[in-house]
Coordinates of C-alpha atoms and ligand atoms in Angstrom, one line a residue:
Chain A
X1360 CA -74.3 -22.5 1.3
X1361 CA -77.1 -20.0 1.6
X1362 CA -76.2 -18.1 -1.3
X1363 CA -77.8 -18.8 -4.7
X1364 CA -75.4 -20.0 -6.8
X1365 CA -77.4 -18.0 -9.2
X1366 CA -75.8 -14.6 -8.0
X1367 CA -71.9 -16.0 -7.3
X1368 CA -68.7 -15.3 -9.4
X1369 CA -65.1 -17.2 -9.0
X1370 CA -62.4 -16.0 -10.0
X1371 CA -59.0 -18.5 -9.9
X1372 CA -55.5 -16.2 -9.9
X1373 CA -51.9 -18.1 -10.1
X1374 CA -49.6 -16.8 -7.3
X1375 CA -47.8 -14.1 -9.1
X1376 CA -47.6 -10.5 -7.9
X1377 CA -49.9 -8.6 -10.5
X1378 CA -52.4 -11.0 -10.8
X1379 CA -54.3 -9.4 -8.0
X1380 CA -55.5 -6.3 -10.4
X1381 CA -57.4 -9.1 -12.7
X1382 CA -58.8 -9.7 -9.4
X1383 CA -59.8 -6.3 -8.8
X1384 CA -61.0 -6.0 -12.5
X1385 CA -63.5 -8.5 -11.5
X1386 CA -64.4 -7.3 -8.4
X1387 CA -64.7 -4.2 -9.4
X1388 CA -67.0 -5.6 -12.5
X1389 CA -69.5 -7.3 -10.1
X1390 CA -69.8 -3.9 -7.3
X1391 CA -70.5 -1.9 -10.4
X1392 CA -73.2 -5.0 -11.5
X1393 CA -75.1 -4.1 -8.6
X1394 CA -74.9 -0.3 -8.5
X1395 CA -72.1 0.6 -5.7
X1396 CA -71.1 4.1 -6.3
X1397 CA -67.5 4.9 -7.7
X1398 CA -65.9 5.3 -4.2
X1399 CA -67.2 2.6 -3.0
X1400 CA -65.5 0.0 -5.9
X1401 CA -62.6 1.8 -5.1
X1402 CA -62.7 0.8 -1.5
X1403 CA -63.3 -2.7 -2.6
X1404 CA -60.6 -2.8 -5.2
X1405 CA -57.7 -2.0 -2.7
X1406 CA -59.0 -4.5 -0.1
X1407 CA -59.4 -7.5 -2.6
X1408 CA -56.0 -6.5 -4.0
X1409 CA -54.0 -6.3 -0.5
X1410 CA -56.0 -9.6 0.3
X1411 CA -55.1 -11.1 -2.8
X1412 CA -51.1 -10.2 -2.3
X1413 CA -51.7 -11.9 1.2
X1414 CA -53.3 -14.5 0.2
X1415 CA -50.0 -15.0 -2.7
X1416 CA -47.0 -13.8 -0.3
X1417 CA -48.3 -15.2 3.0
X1418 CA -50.4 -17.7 2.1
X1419 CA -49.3 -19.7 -0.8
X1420 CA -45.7 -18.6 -0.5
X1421 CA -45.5 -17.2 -4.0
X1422 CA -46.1 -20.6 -5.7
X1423 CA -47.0 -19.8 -8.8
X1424 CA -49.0 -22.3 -9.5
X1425 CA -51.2 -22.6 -6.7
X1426 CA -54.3 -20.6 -7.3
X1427 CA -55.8 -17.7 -5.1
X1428 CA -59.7 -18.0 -5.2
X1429 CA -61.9 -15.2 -5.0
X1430 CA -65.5 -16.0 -4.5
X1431 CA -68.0 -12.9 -4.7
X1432 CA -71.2 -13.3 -3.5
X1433 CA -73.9 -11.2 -4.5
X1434 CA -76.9 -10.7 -1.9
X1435 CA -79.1 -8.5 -1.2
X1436 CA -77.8 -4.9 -0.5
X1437 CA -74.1 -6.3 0.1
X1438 CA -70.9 -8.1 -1.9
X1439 CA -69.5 -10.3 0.1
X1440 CA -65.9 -11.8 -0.7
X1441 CA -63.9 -14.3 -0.2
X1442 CA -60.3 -14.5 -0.7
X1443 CA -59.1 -17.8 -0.2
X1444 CA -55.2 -19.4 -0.1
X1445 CA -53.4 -22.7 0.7
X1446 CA -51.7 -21.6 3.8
X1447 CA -52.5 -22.3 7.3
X1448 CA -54.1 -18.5 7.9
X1449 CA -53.3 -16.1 10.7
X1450 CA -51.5 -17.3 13.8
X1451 CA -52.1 -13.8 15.8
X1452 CA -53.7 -10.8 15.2
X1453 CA -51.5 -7.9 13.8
X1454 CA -51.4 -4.3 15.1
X1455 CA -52.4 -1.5 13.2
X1456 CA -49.5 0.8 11.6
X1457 CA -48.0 3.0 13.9
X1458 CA -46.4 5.9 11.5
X1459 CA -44.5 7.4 14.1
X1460 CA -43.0 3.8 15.2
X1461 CA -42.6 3.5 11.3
X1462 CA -40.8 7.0 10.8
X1463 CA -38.3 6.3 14.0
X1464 CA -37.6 2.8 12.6
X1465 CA -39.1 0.6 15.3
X1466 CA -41.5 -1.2 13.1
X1467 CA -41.1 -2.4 9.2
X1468 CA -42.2 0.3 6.8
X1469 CA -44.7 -2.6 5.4
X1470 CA -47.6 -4.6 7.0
X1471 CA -50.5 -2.2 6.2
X1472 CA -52.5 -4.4 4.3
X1473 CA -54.5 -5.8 6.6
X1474 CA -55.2 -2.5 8.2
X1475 CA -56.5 -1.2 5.0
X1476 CA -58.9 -4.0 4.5
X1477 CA -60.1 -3.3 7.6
X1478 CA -60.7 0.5 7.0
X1479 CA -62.1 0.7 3.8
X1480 CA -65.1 -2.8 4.2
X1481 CA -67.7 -2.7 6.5
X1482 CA -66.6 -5.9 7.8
X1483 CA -63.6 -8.3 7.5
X1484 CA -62.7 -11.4 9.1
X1485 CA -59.8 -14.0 8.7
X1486 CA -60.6 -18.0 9.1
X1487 CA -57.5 -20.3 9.2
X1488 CA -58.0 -23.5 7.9
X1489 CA -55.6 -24.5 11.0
X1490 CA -58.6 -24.0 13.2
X1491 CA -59.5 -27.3 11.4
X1492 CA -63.2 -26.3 10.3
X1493 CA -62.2 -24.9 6.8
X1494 CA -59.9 -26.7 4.1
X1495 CA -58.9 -23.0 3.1
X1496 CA -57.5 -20.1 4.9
X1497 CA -59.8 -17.0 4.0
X1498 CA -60.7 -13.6 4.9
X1499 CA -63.9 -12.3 4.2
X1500 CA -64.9 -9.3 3.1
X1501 CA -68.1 -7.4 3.2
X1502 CA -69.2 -3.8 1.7
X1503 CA -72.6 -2.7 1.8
X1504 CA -75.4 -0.6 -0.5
X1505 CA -76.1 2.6 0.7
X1506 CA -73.3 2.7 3.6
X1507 CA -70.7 5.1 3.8
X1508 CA -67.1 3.8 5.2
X1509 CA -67.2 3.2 8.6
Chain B
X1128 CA -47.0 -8.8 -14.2
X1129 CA -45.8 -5.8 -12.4
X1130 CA -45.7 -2.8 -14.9
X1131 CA -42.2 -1.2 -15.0
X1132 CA -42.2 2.6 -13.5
X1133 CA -41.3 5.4 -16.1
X1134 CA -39.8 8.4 -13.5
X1135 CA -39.0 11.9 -14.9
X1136 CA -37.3 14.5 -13.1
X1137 CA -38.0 18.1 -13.4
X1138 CA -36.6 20.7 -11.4
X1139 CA -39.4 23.6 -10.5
X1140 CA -40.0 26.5 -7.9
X1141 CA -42.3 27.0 -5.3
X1142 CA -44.2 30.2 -4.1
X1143 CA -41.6 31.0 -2.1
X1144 CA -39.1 31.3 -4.6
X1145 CA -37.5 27.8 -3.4
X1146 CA -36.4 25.0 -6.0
X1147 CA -38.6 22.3 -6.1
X1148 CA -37.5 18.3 -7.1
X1149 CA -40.4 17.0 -8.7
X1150 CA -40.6 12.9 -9.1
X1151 CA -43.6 12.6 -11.8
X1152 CA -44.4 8.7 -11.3
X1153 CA -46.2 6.5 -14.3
X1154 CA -47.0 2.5 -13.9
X1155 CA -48.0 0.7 -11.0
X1156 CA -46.4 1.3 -7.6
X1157 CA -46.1 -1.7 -6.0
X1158 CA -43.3 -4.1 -4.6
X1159 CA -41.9 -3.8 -7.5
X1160 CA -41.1 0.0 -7.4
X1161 CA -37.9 0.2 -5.2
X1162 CA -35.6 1.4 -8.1
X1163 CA -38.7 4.2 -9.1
X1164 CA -39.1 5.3 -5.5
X1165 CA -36.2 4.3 -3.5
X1166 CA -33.4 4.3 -5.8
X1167 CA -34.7 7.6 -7.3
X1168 CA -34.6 9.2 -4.0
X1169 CA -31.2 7.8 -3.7
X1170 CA -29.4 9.1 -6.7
X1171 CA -30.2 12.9 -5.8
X1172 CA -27.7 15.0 -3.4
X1173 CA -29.3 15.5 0.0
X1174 CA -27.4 18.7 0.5
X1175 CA -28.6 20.3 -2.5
X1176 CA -32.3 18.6 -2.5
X1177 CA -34.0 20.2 0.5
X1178 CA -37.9 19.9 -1.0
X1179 CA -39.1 17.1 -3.4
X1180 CA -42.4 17.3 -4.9
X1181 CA -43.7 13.3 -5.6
X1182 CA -46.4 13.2 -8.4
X1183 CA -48.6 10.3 -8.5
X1184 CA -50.8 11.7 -11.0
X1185 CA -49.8 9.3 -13.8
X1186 CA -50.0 6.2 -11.8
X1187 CA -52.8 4.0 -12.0
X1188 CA -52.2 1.4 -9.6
X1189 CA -50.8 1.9 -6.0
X1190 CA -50.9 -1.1 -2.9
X1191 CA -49.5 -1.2 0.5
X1192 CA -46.2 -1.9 -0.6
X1193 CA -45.6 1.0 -3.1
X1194 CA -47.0 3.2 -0.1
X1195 CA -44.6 1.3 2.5
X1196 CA -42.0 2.5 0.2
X1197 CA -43.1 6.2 0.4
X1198 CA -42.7 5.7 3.9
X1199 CA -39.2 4.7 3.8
X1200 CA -38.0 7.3 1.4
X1201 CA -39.8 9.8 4.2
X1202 CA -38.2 8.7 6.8
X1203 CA -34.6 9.0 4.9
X1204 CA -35.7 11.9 4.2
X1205 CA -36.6 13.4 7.7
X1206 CA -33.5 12.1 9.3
X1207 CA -31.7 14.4 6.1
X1208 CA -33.6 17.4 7.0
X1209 CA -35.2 17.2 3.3
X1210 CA -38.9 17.6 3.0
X1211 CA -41.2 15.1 0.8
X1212 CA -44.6 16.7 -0.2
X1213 CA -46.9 14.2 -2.4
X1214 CA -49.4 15.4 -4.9
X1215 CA -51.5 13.8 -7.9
X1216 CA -53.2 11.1 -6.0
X1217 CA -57.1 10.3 -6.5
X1218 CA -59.5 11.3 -3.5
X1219 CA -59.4 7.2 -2.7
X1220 CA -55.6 7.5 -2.4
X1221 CA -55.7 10.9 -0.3
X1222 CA -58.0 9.2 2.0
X1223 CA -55.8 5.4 2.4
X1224 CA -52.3 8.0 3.0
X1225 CA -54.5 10.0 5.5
X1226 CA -55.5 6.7 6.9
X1227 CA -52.1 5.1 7.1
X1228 CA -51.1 8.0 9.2
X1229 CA -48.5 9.7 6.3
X1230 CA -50.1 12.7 6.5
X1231 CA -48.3 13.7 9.6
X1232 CA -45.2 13.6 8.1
X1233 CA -45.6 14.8 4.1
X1234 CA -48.3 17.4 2.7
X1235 CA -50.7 16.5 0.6
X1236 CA -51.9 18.7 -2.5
X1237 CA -54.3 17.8 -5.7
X1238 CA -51.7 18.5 -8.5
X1239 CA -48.4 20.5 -9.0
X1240 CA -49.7 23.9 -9.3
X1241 CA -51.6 23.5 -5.8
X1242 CA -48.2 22.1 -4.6
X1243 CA -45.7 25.0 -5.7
X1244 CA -48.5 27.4 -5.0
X1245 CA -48.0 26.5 -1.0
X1246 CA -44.3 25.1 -1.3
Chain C
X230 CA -52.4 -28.7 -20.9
X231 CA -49.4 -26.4 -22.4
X232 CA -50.1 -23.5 -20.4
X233 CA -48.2 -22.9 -17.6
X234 CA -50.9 -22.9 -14.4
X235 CA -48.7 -19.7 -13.5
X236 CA -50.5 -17.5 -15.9
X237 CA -53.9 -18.5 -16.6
X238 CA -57.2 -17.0 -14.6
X239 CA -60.4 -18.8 -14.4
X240 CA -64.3 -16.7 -14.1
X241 CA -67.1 -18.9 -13.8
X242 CA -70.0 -16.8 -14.3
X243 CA -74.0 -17.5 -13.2
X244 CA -75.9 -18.0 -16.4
X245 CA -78.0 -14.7 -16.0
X246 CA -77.8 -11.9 -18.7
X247 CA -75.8 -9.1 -17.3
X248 CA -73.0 -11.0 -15.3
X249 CA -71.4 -11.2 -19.2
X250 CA -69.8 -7.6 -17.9
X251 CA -67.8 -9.3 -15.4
X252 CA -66.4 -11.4 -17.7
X253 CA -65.5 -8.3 -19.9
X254 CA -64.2 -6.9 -16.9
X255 CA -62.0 -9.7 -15.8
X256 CA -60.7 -10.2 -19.6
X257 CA -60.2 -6.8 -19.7
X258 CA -58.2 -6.6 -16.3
X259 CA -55.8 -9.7 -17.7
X260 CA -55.1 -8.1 -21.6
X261 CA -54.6 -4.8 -19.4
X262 CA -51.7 -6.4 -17.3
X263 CA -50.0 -8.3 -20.3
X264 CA -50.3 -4.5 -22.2
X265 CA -52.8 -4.7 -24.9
X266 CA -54.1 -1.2 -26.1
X267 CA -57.0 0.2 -25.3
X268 CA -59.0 -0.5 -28.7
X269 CA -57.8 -4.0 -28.7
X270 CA -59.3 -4.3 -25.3
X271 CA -62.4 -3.0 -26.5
X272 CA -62.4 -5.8 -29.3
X273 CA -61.8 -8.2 -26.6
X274 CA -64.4 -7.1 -24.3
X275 CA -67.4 -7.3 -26.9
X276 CA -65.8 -10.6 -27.8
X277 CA -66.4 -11.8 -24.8
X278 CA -69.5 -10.3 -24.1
X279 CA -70.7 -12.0 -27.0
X280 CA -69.6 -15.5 -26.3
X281 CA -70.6 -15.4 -22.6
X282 CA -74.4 -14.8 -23.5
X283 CA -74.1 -17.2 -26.3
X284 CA -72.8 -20.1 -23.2
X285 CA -75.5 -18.7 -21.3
X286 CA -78.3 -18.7 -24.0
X287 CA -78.0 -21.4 -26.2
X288 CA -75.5 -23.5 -23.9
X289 CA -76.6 -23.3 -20.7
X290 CA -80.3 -22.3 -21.4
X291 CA -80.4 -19.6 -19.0
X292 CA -80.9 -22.0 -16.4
X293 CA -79.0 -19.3 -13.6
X294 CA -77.6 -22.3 -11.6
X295 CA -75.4 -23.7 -14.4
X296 CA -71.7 -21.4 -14.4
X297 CA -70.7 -20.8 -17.4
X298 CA -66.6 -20.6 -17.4
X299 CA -64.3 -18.5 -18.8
X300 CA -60.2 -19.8 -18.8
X301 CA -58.1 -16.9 -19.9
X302 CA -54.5 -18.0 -20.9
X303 CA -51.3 -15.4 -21.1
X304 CA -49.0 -17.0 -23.8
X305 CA -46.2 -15.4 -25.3
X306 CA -48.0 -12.4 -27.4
X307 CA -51.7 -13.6 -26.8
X308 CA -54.1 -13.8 -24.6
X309 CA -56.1 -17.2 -25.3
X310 CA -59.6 -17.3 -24.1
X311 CA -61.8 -20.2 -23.4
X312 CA -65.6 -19.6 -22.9
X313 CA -67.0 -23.1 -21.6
X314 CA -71.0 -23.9 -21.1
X315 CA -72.8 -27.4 -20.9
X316 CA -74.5 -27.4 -24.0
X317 CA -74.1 -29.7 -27.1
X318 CA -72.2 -27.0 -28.7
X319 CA -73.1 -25.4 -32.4
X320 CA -74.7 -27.9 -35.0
X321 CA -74.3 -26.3 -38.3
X322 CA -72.1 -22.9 -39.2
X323 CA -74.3 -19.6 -38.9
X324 CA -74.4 -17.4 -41.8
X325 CA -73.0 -13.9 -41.8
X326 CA -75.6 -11.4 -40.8
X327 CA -76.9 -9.4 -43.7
X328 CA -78.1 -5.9 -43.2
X329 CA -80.2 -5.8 -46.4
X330 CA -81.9 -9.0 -45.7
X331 CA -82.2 -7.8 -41.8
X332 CA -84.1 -4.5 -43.2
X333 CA -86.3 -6.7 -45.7
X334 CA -87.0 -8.5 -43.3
X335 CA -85.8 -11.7 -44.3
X336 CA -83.2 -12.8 -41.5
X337 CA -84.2 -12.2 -37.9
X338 CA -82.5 -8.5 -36.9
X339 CA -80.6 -10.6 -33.9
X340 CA -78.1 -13.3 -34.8
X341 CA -74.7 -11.4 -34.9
X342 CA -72.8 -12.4 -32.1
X343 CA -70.6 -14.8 -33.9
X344 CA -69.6 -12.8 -36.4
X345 CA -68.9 -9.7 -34.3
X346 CA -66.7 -12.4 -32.1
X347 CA -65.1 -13.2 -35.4
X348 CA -64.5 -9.8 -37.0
X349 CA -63.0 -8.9 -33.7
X350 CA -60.6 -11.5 -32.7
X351 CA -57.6 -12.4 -34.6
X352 CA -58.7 -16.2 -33.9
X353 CA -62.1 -17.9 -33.3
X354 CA -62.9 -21.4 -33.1
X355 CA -66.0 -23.4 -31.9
X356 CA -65.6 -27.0 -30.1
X357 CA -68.7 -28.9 -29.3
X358 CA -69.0 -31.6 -26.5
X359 CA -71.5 -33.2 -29.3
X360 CA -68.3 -34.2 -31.3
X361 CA -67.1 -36.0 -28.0
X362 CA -63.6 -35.4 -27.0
X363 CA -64.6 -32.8 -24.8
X364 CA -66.5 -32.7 -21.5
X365 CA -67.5 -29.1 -22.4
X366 CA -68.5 -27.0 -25.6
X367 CA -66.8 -24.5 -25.6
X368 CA -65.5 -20.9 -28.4
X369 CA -61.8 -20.5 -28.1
X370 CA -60.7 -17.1 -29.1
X371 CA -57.0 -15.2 -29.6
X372 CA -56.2 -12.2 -29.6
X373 CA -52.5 -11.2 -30.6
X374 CA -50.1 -8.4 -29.3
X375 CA -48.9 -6.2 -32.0
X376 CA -51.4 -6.9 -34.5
X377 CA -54.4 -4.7 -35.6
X378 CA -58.1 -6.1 -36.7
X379 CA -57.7 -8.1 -39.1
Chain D
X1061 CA -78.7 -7.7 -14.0
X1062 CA -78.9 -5.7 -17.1
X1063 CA -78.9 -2.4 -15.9
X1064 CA -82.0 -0.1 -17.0
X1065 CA -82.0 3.0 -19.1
X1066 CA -82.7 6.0 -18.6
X1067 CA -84.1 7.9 -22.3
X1068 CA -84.8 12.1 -22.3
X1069 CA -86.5 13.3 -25.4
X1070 CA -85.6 16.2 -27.3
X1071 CA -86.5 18.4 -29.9
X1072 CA -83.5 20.0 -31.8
X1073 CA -82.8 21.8 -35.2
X1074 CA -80.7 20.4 -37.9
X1075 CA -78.6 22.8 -40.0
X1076 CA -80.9 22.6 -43.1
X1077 CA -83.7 24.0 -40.4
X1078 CA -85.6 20.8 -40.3
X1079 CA -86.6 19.4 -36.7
X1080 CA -84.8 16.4 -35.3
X1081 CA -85.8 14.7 -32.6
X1082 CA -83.1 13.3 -30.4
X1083 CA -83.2 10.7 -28.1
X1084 CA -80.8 10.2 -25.5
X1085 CA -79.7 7.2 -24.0
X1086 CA -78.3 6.0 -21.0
X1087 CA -77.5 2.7 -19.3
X1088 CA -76.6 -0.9 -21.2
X1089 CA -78.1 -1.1 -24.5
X1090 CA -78.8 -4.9 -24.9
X1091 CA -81.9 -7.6 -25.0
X1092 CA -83.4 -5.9 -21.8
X1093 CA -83.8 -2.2 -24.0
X1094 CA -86.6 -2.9 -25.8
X1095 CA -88.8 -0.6 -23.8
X1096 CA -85.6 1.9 -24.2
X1097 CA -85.4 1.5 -28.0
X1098 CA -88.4 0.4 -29.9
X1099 CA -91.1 1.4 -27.5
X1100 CA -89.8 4.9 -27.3
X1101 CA -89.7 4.9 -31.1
X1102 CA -93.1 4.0 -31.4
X1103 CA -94.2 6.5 -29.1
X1104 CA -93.7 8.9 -31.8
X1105 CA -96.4 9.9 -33.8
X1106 CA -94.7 8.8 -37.7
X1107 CA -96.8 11.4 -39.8
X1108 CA -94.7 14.2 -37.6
X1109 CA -91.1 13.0 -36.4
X1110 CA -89.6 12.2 -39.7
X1111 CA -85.5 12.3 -39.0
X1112 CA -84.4 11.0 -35.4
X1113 CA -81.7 11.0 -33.7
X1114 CA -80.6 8.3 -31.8
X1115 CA -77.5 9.7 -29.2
X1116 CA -75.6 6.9 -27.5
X1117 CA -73.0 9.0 -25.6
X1118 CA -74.1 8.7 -21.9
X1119 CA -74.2 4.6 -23.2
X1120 CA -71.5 2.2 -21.1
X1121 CA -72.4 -1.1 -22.4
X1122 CA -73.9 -1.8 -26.1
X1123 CA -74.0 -5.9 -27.1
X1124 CA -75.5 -8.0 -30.2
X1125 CA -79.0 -8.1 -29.3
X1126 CA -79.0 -3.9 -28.5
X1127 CA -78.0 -3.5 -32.0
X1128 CA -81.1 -5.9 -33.1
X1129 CA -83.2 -3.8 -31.7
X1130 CA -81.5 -0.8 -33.4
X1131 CA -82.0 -2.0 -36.7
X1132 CA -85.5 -3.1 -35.8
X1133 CA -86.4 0.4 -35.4
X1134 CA -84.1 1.3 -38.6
X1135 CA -86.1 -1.7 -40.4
X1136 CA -89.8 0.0 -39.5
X1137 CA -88.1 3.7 -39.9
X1138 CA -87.8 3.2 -43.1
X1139 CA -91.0 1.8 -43.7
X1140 CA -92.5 5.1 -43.0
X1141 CA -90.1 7.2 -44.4
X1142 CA -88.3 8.5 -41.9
X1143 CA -84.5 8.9 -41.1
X1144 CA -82.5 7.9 -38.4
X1145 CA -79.1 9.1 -37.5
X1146 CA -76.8 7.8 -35.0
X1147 CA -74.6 9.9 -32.5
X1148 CA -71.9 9.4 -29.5
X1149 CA -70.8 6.0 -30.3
X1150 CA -67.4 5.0 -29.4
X1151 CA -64.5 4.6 -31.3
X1152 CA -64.9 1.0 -31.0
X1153 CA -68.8 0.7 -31.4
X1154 CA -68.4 2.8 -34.7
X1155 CA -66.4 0.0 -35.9
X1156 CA -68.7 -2.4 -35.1
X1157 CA -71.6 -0.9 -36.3
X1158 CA -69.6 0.0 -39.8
X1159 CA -68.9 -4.1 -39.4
X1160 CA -72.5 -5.1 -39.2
X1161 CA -73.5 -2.7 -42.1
X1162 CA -75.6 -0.3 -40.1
X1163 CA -73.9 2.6 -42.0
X1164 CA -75.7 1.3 -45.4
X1165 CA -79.2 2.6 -43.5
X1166 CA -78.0 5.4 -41.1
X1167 CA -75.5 8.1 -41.1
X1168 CA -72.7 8.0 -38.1
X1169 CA -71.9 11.3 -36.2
X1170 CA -69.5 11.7 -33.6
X1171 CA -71.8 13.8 -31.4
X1172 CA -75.4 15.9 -31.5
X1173 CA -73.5 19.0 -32.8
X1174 CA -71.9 16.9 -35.7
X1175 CA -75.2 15.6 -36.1
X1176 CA -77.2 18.9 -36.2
X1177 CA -74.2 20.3 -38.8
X1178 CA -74.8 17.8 -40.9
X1179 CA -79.2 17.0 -40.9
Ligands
ADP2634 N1 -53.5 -14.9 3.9 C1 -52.6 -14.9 4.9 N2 -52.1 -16.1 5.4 C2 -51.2 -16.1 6.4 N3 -50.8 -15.0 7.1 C3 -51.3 -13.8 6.7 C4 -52.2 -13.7 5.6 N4 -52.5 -12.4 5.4 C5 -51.8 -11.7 6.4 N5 -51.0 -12.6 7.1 C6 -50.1 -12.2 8.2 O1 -50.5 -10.9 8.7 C7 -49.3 -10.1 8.6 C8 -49.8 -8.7 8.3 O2 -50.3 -8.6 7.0 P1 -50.4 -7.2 6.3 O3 -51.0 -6.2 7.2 O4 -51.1 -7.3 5.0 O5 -48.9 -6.7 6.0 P2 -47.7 -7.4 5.2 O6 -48.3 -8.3 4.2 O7 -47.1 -6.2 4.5 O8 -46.8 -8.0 6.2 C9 -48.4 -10.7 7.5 O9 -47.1 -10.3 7.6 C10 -48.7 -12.2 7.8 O10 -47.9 -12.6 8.8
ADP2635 N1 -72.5 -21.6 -27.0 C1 -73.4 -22.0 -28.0 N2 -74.0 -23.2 -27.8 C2 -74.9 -23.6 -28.8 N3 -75.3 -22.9 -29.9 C3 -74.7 -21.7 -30.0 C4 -73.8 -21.2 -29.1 N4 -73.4 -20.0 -29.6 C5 -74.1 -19.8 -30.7 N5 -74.9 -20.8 -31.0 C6 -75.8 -21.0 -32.2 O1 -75.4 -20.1 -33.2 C7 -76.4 -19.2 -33.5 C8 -75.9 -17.8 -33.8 O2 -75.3 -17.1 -32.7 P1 -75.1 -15.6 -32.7 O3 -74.5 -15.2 -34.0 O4 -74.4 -15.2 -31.5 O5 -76.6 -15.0 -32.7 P2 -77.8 -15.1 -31.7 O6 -77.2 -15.6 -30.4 O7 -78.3 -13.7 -31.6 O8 -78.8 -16.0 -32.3 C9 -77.3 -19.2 -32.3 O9 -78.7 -18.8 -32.6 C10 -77.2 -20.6 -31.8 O10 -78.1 -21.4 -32.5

């Protein structure tokens, strides 16, 4: 770990839909720790909540009592997180929403969260354990000082 | 752990001298909204409802799957020739509906009086 | 343990002043989702607050590297919360501050952290890891739904 | 961690016309304010600046060992015969500093225009 473990907060959720705004109360807690504008901990509390319902619905089917961890790392100039579940991860990458596939019905009204993680962090990146490296399935999250959204 | 939706209904009218449904949301909107948003939607008369104002302004908490919700009530809603304009939402929450693309398909406006000023 | 693992949240904080406000933050997010009111949360935060620089301070010695850990518990009407560090825990009770003897000069001006957690709470409790049937020491505090100061 | 503050200096009028000079204060009010609190109060030359005003309104975070270094200054205020009064605090931090007995030593305002009514 290259992080100081002098600069690191965890945060344990159960699986239950709701949860994910202690999360974001935490989150939200350490961004404004190190000075990231209002916007910004907005940004970062809508991608650690969507990651956090993920990481609940997708990857701990909803089992209550199997914790969702969030590990965020404080370094300099950036907030790193982690959000990490029991599942196996991400088999394939998912498209982006399409509104107008939405609107004429072709595609399910959901599946924007991983979109929105994507827009609003300056970089996010999912590792399944399946891969066999990691004993958790994560995605990690990054936003940056002094950095507008990409 | 998902806080229940209060939902009042007030009938108002626009610039233009048409009637306006307005939807003033409170609570989180979330999975857990369907009756609030859906159900809501449901219970009005499409014949009679032409333009619905939604208010977000008392909400405090909004994911992906209160917004994928919107999205199905808009494209009822379309297909009933009815037209959904949204207002109240924080500049985050204007910019993640502009980025999901719903833009395209309902108006946007700060509050209710910016709404039935262009309605 | 009695608590359901569905319904408890788990911070562990670096021992560095400061980081106490992501604790607040993450107590306030959970007493926020079960519906405490606003002034209630604000007794809760400053409880907290309090307790985590104490674990830090006089538990964990400031040493950065040593997490202290906060357990937050929904039960039926209260929010339970558990503020864990590695120290031997409190030796003798701590008097009340008193203002007059503060402005004579007679007590030190700081030392009123436990009474603050205790006047704010509707329960407070210190356990020490001295006494040996814990691994941790820790201050256990409640507060209640429906129930003002007391 | 603790976040710094920032302190402006001003001199007002009370309502009795008697200078007061106020100090704002922004940031966390805790162990790390002692430049903020007590090194700002001492700045001031005693003889002159007899009733202060300390304003916590722009404040966001306010613990234990902030308020010891509030009644440190209260402790050597009164020393040398001046007043201190105490503005913007929150609901809850007016309750807290009631609970401590703060009030015994310094009056409580809600804000600088309460405070200038009433010095
Ligand atoms: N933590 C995860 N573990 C396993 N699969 C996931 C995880 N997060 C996302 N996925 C997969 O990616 C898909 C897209 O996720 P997302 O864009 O958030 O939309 P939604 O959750 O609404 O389907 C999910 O349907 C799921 O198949
Ligand atoms: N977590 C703890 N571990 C060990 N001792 C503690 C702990 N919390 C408080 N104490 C003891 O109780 C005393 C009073 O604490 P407090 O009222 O918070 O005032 P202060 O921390 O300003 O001294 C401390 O000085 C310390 O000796």
């Amino acid at each position: 770990m290259t992080v100081s473990t002098g600069s690191k907060v965890e945060v344990r959720l159960p699986s239950r839909l709701g949860f994910e705004k202690v999360a974001m109360s935490t989150a939200a807690g350490m961004a404004k720790l190190m000075g990231f504008s209002e916007d910004r901990i907005e940004d970062l509390k809508t991608a650690v909540a969507e990651a956090c319902i993920n990481a609940m619905e997708h990857g701990n089917q909803m089992n209550a009592s199997i914790p969702v961890s969030v590990v965020l790392s404080m370094k300099p100039d950036e907030l790193e997180v982690k959000v990490m579940d029991n599942g196996v991860g991400i088999d394939k990458p998912t498209p982006a929403p399409d509104i107008d596939r939405k609107m004429a019905g072709e595609e399910e009204t959901r599946g924007m969260g991983m979109f929105l993680i994507q827009a609003l962090v300056d970089e996010a990146e999912w590792v399944s354990a399946a891969n066999g490296t990691e004993d958790q399935s994560f995605v990690r999250l990054v936003i940056r000082m002094n950095k507008e959204n990409e | 752990m998902q806080s229940a939706n209060k939902v009042s209904q007030l009938q108002l009218q626009g610039a233009s001298g048409r009637e306006v449904t307005c939807f003033r949301f409170t609570g989180d909107i979330s999975s857990a909204s369907k009756d609030a948003i859906v159900d809501t939607y449901h219970s009005l008369d499409k014949t009679v409802h032409k333009l619905i104002l939604f208010d977000f302004k008392g909400v405090e908490y909004l994911n992906s799957s209160g917004i994928a919700l919107v999205i199905q009530v808009l494209m009822e809603a379309s297909k009933s020739g009815q037209t959904i304009a949204i207002c109240g939402l924080t500049p985050h929450f204007t910019k993640v509906f502009t980025m999901v693309g719903i833009t395209k398909y309902a108006s946007l406006y700060p509050d209710e009086l910016a709404a039935l000023a262009a309605l």
